[in-house]
mmCIF file of C-alpha atoms and ligand atoms in Angstrom:
data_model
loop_
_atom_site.group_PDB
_atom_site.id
_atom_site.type_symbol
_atom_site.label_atom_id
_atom_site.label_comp_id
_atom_site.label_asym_id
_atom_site.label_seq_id
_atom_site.Cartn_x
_atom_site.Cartn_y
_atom_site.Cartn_z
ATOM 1 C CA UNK A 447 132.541 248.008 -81.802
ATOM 2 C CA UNK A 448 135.419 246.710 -83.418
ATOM 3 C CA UNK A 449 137.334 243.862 -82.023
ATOM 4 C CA UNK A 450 141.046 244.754 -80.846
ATOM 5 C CA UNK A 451 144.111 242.727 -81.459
ATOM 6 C CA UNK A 452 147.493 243.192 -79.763
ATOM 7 C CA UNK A 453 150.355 242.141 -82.278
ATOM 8 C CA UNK A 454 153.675 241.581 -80.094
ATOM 9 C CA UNK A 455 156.383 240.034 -82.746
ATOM 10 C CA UNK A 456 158.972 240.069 -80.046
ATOM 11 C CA UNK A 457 162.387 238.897 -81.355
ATOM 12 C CA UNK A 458 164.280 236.494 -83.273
ATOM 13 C CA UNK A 459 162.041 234.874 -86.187
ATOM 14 C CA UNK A 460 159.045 236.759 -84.658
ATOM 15 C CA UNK A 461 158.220 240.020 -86.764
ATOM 16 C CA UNK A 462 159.002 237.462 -89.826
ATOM 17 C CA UNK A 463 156.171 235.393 -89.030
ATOM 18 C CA UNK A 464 153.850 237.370 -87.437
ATOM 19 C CA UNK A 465 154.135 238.987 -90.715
ATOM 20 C CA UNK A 466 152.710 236.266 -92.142
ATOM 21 C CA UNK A 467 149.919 235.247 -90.102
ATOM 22 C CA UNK A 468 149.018 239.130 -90.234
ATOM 23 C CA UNK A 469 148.764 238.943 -93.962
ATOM 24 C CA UNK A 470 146.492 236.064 -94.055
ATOM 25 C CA UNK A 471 144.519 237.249 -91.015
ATOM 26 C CA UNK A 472 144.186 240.744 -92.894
ATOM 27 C CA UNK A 473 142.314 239.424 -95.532
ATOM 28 C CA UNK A 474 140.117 237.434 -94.203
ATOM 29 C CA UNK A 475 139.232 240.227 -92.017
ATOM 30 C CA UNK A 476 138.527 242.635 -95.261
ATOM 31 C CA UNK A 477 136.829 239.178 -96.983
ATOM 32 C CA UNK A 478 134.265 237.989 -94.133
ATOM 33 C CA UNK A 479 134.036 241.574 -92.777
ATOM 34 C CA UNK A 480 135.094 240.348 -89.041
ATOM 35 C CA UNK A 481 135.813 243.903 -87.431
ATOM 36 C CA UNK A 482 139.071 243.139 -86.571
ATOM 37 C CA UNK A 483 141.617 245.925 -85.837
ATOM 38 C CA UNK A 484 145.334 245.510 -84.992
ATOM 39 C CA UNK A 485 148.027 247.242 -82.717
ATOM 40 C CA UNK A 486 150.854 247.048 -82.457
ATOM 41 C CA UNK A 487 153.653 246.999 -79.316
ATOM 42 C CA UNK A 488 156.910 246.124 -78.256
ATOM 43 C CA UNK A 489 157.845 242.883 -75.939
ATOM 44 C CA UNK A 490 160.715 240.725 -75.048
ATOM 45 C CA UNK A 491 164.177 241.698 -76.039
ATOM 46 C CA UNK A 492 163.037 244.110 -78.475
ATOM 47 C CA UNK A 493 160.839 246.371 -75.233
ATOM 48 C CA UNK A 494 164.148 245.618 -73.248
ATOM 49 C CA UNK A 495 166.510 247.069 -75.567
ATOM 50 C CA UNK A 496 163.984 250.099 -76.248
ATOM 51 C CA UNK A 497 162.810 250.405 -72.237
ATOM 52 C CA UNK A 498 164.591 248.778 -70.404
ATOM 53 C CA UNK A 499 161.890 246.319 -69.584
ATOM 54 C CA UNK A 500 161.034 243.295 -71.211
ATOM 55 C CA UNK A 501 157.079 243.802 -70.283
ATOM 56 C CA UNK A 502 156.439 247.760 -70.802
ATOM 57 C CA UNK A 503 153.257 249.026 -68.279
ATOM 58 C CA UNK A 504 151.984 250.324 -72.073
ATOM 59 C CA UNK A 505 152.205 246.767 -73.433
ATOM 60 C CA UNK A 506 150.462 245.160 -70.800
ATOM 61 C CA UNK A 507 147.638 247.864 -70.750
ATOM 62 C CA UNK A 508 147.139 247.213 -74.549
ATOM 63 C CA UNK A 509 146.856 243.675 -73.573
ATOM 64 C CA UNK A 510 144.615 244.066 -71.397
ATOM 65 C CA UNK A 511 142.563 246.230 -73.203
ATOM 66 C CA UNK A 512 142.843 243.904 -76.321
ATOM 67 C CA UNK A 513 140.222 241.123 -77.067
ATOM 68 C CA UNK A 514 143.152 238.810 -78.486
ATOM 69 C CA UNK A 515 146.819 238.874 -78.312
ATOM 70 C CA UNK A 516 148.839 237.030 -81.128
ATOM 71 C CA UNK A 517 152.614 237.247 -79.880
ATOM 72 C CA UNK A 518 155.785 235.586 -82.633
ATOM 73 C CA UNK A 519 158.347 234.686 -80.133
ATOM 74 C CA UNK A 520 160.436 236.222 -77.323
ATOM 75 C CA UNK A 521 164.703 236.074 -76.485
ATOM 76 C CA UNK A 522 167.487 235.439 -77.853
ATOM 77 C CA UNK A 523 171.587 235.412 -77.046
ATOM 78 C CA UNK A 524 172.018 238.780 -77.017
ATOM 79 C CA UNK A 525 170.021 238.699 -73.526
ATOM 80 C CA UNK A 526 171.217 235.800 -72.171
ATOM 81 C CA UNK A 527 173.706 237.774 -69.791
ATOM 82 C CA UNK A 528 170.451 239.682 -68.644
ATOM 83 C CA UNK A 529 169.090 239.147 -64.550
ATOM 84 C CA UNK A 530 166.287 236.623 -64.645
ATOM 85 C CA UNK A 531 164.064 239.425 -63.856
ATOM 86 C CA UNK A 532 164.622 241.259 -67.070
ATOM 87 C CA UNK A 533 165.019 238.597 -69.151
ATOM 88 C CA UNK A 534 162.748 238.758 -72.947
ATOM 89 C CA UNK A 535 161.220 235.358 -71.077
ATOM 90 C CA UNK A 536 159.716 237.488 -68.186
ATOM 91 C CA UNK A 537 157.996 239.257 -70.850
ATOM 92 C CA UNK A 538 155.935 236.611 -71.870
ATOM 93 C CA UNK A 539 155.515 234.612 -68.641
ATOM 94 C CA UNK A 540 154.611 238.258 -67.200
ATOM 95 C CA UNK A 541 151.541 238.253 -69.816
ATOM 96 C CA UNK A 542 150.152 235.119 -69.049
ATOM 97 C CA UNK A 543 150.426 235.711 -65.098
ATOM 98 C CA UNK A 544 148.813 238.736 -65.604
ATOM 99 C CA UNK A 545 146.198 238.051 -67.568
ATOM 100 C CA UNK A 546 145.166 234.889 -66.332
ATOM 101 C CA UNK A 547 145.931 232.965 -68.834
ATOM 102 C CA UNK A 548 146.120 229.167 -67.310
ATOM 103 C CA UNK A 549 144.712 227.150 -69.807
ATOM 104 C CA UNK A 550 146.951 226.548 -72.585
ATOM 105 C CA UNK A 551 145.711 224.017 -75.953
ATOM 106 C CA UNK A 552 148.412 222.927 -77.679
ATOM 107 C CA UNK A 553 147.103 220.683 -80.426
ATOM 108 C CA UNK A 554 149.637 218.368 -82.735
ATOM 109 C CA UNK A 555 148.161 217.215 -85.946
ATOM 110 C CA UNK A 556 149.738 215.393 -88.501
ATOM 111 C CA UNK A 557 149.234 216.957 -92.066
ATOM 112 C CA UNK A 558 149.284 213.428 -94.047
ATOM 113 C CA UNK A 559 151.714 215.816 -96.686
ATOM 114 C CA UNK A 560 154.288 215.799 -94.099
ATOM 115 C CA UNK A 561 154.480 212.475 -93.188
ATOM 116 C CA UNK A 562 157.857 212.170 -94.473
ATOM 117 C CA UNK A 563 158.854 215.139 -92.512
ATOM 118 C CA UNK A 564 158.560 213.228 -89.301
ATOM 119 C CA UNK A 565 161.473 211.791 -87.817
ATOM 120 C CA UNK A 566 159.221 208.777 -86.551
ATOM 121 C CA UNK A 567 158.296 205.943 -89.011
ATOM 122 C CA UNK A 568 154.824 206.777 -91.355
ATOM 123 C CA UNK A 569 152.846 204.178 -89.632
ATOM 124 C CA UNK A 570 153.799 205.471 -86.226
ATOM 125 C CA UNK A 571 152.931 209.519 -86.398
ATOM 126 C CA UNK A 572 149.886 208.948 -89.668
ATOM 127 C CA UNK A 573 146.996 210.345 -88.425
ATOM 128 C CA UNK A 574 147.932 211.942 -85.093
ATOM 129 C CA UNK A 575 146.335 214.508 -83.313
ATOM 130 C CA UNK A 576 146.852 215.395 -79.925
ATOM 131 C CA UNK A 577 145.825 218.177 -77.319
ATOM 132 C CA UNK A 578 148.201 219.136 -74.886
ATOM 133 C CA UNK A 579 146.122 221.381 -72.278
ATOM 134 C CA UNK A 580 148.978 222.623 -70.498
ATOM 135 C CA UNK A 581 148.644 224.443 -67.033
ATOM 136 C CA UNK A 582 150.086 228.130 -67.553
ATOM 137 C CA UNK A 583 150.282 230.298 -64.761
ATOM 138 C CA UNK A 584 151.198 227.891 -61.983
ATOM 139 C CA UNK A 585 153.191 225.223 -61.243
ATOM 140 C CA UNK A 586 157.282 225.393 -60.516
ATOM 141 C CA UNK A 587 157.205 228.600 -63.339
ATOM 142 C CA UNK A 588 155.839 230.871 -60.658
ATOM 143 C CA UNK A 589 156.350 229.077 -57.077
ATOM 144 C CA UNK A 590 158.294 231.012 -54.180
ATOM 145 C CA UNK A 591 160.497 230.533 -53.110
ATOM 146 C CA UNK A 592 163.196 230.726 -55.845
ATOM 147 C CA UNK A 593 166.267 232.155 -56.879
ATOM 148 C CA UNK A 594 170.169 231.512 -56.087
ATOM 149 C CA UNK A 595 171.609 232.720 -52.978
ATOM 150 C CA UNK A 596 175.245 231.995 -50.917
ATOM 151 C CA UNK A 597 174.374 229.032 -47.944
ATOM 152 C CA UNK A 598 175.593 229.290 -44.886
ATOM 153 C CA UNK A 599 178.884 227.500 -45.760
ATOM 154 C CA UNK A 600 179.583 229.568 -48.834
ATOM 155 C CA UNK A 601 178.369 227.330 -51.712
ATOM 156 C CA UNK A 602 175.739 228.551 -53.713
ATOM 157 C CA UNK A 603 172.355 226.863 -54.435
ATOM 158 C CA UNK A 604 169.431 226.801 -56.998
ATOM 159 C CA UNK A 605 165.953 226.934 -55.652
ATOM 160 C CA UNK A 606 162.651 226.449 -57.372
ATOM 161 C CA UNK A 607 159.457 225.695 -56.228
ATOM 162 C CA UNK A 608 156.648 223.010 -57.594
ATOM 163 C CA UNK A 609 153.579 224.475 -56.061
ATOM 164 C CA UNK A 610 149.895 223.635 -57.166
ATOM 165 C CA UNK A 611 146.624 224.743 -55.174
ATOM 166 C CA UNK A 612 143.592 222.658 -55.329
ATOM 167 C CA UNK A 613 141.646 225.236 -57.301
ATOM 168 C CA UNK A 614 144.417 226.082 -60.152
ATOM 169 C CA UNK A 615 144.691 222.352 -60.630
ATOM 170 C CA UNK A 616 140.522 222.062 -60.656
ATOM 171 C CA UNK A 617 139.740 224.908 -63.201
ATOM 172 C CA UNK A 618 142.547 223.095 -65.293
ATOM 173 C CA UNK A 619 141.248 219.895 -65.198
ATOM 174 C CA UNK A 620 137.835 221.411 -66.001
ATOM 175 C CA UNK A 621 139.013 223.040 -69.389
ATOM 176 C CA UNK A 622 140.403 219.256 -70.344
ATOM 177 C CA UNK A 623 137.389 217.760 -69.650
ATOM 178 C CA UNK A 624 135.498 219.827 -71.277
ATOM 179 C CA UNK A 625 137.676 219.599 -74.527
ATOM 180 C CA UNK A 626 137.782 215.934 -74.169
ATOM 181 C CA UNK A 627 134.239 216.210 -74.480
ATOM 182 C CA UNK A 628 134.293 217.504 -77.539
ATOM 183 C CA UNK A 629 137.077 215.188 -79.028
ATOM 184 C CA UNK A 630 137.239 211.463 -78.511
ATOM 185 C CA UNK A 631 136.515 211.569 -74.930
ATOM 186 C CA UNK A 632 139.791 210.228 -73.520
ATOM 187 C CA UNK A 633 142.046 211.991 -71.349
ATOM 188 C CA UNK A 634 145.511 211.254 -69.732
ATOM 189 C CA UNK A 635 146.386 213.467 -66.494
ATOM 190 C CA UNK A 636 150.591 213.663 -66.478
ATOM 191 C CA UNK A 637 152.142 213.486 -63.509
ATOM 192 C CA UNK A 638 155.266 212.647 -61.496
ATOM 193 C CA UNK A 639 152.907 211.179 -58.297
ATOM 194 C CA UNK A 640 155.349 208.349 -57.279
ATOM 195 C CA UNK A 641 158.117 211.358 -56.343
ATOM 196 C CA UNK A 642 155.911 214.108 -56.013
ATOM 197 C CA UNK A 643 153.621 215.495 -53.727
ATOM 198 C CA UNK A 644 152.228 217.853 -55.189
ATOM 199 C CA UNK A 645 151.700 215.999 -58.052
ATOM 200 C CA UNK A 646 149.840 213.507 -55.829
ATOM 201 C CA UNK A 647 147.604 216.229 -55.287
ATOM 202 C CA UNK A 648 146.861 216.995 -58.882
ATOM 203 C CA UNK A 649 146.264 213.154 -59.346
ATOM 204 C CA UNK A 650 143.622 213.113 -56.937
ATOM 205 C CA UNK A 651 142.085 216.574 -57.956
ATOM 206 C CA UNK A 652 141.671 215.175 -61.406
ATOM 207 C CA UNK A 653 140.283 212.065 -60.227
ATOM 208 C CA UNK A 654 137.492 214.029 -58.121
ATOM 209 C CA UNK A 655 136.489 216.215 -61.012
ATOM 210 C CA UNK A 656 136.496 213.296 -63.281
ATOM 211 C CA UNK A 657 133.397 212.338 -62.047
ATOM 212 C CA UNK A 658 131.408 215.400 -63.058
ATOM 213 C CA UNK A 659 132.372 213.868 -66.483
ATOM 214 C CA UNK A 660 131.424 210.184 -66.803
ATOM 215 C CA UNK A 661 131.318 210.260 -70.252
ATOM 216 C CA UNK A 662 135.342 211.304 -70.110
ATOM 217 C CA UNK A 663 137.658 207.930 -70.055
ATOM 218 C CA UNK A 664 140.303 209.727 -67.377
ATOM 219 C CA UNK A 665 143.628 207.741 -67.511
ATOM 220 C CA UNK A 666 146.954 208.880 -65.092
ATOM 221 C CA UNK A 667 150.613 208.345 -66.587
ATOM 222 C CA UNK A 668 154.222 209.025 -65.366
ATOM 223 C CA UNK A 669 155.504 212.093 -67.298
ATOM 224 C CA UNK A 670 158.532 209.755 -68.028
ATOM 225 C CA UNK A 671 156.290 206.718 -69.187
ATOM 226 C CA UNK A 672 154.479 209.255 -71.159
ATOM 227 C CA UNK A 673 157.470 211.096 -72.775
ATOM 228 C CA UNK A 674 158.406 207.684 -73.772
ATOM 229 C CA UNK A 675 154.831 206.933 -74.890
ATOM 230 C CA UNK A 676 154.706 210.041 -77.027
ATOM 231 C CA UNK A 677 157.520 208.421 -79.231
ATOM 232 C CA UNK A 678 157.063 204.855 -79.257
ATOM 233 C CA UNK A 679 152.863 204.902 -79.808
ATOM 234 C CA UNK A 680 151.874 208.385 -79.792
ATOM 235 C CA UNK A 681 148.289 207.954 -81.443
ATOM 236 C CA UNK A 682 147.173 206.202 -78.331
ATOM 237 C CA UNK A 683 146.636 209.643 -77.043
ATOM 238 C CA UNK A 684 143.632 211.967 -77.136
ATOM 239 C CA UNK A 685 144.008 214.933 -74.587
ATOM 240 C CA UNK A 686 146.647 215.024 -72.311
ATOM 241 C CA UNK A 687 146.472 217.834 -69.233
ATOM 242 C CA UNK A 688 149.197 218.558 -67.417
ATOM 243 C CA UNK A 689 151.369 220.918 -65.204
ATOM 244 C CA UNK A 690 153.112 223.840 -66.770
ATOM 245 C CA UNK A 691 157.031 222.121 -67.068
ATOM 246 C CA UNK A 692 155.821 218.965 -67.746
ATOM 247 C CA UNK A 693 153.517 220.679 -70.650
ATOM 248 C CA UNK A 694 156.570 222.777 -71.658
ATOM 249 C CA UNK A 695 158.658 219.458 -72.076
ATOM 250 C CA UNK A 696 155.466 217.348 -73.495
ATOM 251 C CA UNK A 697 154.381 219.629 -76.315
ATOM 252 C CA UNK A 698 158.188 220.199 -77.768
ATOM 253 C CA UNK A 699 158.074 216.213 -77.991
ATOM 254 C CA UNK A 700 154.885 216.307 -79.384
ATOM 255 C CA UNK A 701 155.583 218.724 -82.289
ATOM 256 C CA UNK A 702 157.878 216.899 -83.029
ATOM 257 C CA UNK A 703 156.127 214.264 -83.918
ATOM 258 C CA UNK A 704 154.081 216.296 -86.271
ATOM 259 C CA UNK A 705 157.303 216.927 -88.565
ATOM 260 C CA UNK A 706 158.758 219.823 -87.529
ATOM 261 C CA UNK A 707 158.207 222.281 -84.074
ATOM 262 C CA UNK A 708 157.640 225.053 -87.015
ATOM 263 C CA UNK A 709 154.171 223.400 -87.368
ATOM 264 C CA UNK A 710 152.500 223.675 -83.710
ATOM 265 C CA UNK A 711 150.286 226.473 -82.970
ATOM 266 C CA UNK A 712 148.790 227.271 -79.710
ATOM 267 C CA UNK A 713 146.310 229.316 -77.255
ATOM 268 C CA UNK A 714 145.962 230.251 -74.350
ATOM 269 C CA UNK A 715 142.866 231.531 -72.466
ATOM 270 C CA UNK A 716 141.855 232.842 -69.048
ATOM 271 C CA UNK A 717 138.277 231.877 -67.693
ATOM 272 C CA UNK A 718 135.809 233.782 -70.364
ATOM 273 C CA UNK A 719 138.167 232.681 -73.431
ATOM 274 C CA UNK A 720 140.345 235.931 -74.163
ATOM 275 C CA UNK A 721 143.614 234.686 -75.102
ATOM 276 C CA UNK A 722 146.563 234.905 -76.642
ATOM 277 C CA UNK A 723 147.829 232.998 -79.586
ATOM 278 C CA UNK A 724 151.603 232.066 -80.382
ATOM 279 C CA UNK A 725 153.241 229.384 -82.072
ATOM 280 C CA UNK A 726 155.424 227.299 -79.671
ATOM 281 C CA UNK A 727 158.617 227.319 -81.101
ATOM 282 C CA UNK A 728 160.688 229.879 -79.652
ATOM 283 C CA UNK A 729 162.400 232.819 -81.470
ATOM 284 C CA UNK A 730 165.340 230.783 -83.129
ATOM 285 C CA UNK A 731 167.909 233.376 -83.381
ATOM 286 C CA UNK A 732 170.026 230.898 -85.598
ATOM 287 C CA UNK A 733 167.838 231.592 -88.532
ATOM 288 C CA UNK A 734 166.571 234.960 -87.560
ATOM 289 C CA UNK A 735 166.571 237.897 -90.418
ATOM 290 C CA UNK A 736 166.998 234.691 -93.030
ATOM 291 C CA UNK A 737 163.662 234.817 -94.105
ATOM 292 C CA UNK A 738 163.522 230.951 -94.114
ATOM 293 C CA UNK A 739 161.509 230.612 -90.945
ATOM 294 C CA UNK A 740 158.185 228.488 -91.213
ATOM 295 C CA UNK A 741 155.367 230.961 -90.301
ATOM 296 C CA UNK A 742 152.352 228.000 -90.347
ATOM 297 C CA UNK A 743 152.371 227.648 -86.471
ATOM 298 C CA UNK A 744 152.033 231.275 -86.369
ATOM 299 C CA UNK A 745 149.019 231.000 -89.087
ATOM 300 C CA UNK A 746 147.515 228.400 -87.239
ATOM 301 C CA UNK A 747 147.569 230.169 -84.215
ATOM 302 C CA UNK A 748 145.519 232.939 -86.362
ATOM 303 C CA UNK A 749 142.992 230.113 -86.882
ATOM 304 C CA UNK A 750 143.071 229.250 -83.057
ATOM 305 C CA UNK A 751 142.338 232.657 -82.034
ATOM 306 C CA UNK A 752 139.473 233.207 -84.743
ATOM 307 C CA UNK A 753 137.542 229.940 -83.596
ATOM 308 C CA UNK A 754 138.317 230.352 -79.417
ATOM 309 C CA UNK A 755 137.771 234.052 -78.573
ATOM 310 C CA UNK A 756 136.046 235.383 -82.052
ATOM 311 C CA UNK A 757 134.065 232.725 -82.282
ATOM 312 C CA UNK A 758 134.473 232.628 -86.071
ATOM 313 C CA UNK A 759 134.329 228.397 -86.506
ATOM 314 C CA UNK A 760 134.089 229.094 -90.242
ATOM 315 C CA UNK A 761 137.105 231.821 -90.605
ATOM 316 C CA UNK A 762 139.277 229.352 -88.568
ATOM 317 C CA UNK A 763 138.494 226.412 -90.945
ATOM 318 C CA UNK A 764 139.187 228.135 -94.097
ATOM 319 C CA UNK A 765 142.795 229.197 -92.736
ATOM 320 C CA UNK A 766 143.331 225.711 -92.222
ATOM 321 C CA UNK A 767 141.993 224.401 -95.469
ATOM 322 C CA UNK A 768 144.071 227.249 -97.021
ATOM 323 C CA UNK A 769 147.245 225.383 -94.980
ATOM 324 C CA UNK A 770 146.037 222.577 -96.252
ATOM 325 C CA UNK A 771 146.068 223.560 -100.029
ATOM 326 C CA UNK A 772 149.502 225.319 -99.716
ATOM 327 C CA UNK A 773 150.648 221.618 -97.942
ATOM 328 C CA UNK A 774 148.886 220.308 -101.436
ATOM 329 C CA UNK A 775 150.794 222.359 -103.814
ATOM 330 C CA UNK A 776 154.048 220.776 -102.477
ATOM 331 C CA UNK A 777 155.915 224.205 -100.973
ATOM 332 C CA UNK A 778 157.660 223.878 -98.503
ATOM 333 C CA UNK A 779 160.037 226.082 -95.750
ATOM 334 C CA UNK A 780 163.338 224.513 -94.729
ATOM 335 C CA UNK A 781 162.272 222.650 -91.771
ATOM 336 C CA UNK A 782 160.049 220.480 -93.375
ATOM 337 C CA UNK A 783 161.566 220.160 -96.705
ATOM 338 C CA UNK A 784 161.732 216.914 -98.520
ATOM 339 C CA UNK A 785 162.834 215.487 -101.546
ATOM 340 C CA UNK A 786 160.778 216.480 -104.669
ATOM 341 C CA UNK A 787 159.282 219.468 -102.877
ATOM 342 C CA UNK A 788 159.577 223.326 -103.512
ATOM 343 C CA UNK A 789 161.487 225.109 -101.217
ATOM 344 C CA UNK A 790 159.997 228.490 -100.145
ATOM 345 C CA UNK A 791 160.814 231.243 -97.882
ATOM 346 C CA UNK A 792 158.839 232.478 -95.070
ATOM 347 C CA UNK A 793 157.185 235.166 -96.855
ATOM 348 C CA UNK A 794 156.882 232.459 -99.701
ATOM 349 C CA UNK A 795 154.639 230.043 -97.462
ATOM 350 C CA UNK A 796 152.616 232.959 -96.488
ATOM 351 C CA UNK A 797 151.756 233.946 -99.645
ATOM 352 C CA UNK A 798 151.023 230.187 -100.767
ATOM 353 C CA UNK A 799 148.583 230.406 -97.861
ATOM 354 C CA UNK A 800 147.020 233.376 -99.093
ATOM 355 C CA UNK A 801 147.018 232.410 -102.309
ATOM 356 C CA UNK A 802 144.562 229.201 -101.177
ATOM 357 C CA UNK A 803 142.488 231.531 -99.479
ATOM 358 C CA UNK A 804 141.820 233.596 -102.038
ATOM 359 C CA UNK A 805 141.538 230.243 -104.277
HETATM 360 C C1 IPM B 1025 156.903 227.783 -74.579
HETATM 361 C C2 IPM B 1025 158.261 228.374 -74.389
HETATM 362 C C3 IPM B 1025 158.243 229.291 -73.162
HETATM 363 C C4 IPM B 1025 157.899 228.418 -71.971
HETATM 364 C C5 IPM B 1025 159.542 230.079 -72.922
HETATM 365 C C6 IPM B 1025 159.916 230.929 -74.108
HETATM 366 C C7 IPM B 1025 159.472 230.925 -71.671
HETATM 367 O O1 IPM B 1025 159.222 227.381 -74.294
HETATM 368 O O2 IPM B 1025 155.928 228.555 -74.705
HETATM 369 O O3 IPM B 1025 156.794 226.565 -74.628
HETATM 370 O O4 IPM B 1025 158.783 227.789 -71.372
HETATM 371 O O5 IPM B 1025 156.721 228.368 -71.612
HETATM 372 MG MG1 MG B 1026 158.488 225.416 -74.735
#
């Protein structure tokens, strides 16, 4: 039977580089003969304006139906006035809830081409690479109560809620370990447990599952130490688990490190590895419909999804030696443009990828 993935572009840069990655992912579905189909469905702004929803029962059915999801990016101004509960972001967070999708690996490598792109010094970001395994369907994202309501005496007043369980924060902790494992065995659990309570409690659930791993170094760090860490010493790092926010937060700092936030792909999986795959960067309406968006987070993502729920190791590395050789042959999209370099558009890049492949 052929394997089904559900293409959501969403808004913004999305449809421009899921474009992209859907070229690239195309052919090497014709060239290794993966049995891959595609469809296609709205989500975000885009199923708002056209249902009035930003999650669409038909969406989320083809979702679940789906093997894989690859998703571009989701919101924009134009729904900024929207309730909270229609906003394009519901869309997205809606997907993950419902499918289960808690574990999220967010990995930030350091192509040695871009060095230069990095706002950090060469010697400080040359080499990196980090995995963020970011909680995703828990945490203050999804806690009750929230909202804004009138008090009592008239004022109003913001409420969200931090809330972890023991299990959620076990069966993440499990999926670090585990990719630890397979890295260089050193992990760092984020926290806030000097304020927090609940933090606290993920400290301790770490430290209890740690021990099913001996051959895991765990280490605990203040998310503010370790935002701080990030920048000042960053390849100190291996894996680093933590709660959704402080993942959120985290992996924008971390892309950054790797040049540009054009650069970071991601996944995220439920329990038996079906997941969906999106590059973190949002939708960035300010250069939406340019065509100068950088669509390699999105191709990486591609890669992601190929080696995590395919289980196509080989596929995955050849999209990211093709990355690789397009990095090579000096083109480059705005956002990580230097001197001496060829400036490309998005479709450019994506052809420069497809080009390597095809080498
Ligand atoms: C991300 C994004 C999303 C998040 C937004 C678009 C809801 O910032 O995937 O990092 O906050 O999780
Ligand atoms: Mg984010």
């Amino acid at each position: 039977m052929p394997q089904k993935i559900a293409v959501l572009a969403g808004d913004g840069i999305g449809p421009e580089i899921v474009a992209e990655a859907i070229k690239v992912l195309s052919f090497i579905n014709t060239d290794m003969n993966l049995g891959l189909v595609f469809e296609n469905a709205l989500i975000g702004g885009a199923a708002y304006d056209a249902f009035g929803t930003p999650l669409p029962q038909t969406t989320l059915n083809l979702c679940k139906n789906a093997d894989a999801v690859l998703l571009g990016a989701v919101g924009g101004p134009k729904w900024e006035p929207l309730a909270h509960a229609v906003r394009p972001e519901r869309g997205l967070l809606g997907i993950r809830s419902e499918l289960n999708l808690f574990s999220n690996l967010r990995p930030a490598i350091l192509y040695p081409q871009l060095v230069d792109a990095s706002t950090l010094k060469p010697e400080v970001v040359s080499g990196l690479d980090i995995m963020i395994v970011r909680e995703l369907t828990g945490g203050i994202y999804f806690g009750q109560p929230r909202g804004v309501h009138v008090a009592e005496n008239g004022e109003r007043v913001g409420i969200n809620t931090k809330i972890y369980s023991e299990s959620e924060i076990r069966r993440i902790a499990h999926s670090a370990f585990k990719i630890a494992q397979k890295r260089h065995k050193k992990l760092c659990s984020v926290d806030k447990a000097n304020v927090l309570e609940v933090t606290e409690l993920w400290r301790s659930v770490m430290t209890e599952v740690g021990k099913d791993y001996p051959d895991v170094q765990l280490s605990h760090m203040y998310v503010d130490n370790a935002a701080m860490q990030l920048v000042r010493a960053p390849k100190q790092f291996d894996v680093i688990v933590t709660s959704n926010m402080f993942g959120d937060i985290l992996s924008d700092i971390a892309a950054m490190l790797t040049g540009s936030i054009g650069m970071l792909p991601s996944a995220s999986l439920d329990a038996n590895a079906k997941g969906m795959y999106e590059p973190i960067h949002g939708s960035a309406p300010d250069i939406a419909g340019q065509g100068i968006a950088n669509p390699l987070a999105t191709i990486l993502s591609v890669a992601m999804m190929l080696r995590y729920t395919f289980n196509q190791p080989e596929a995955a590395e050849r999209i990211e030696r093709a990355v690789n050789t397009a990095l090579d042959s000096k083109v480059r999209t705005a956002d990580i443009y230097s001197e001496g370099m060829i400036k490309v558009s998005t479709s450019g890049m994506g052809d420069a990828v497809l080009n390597a492949l095809k080498g």
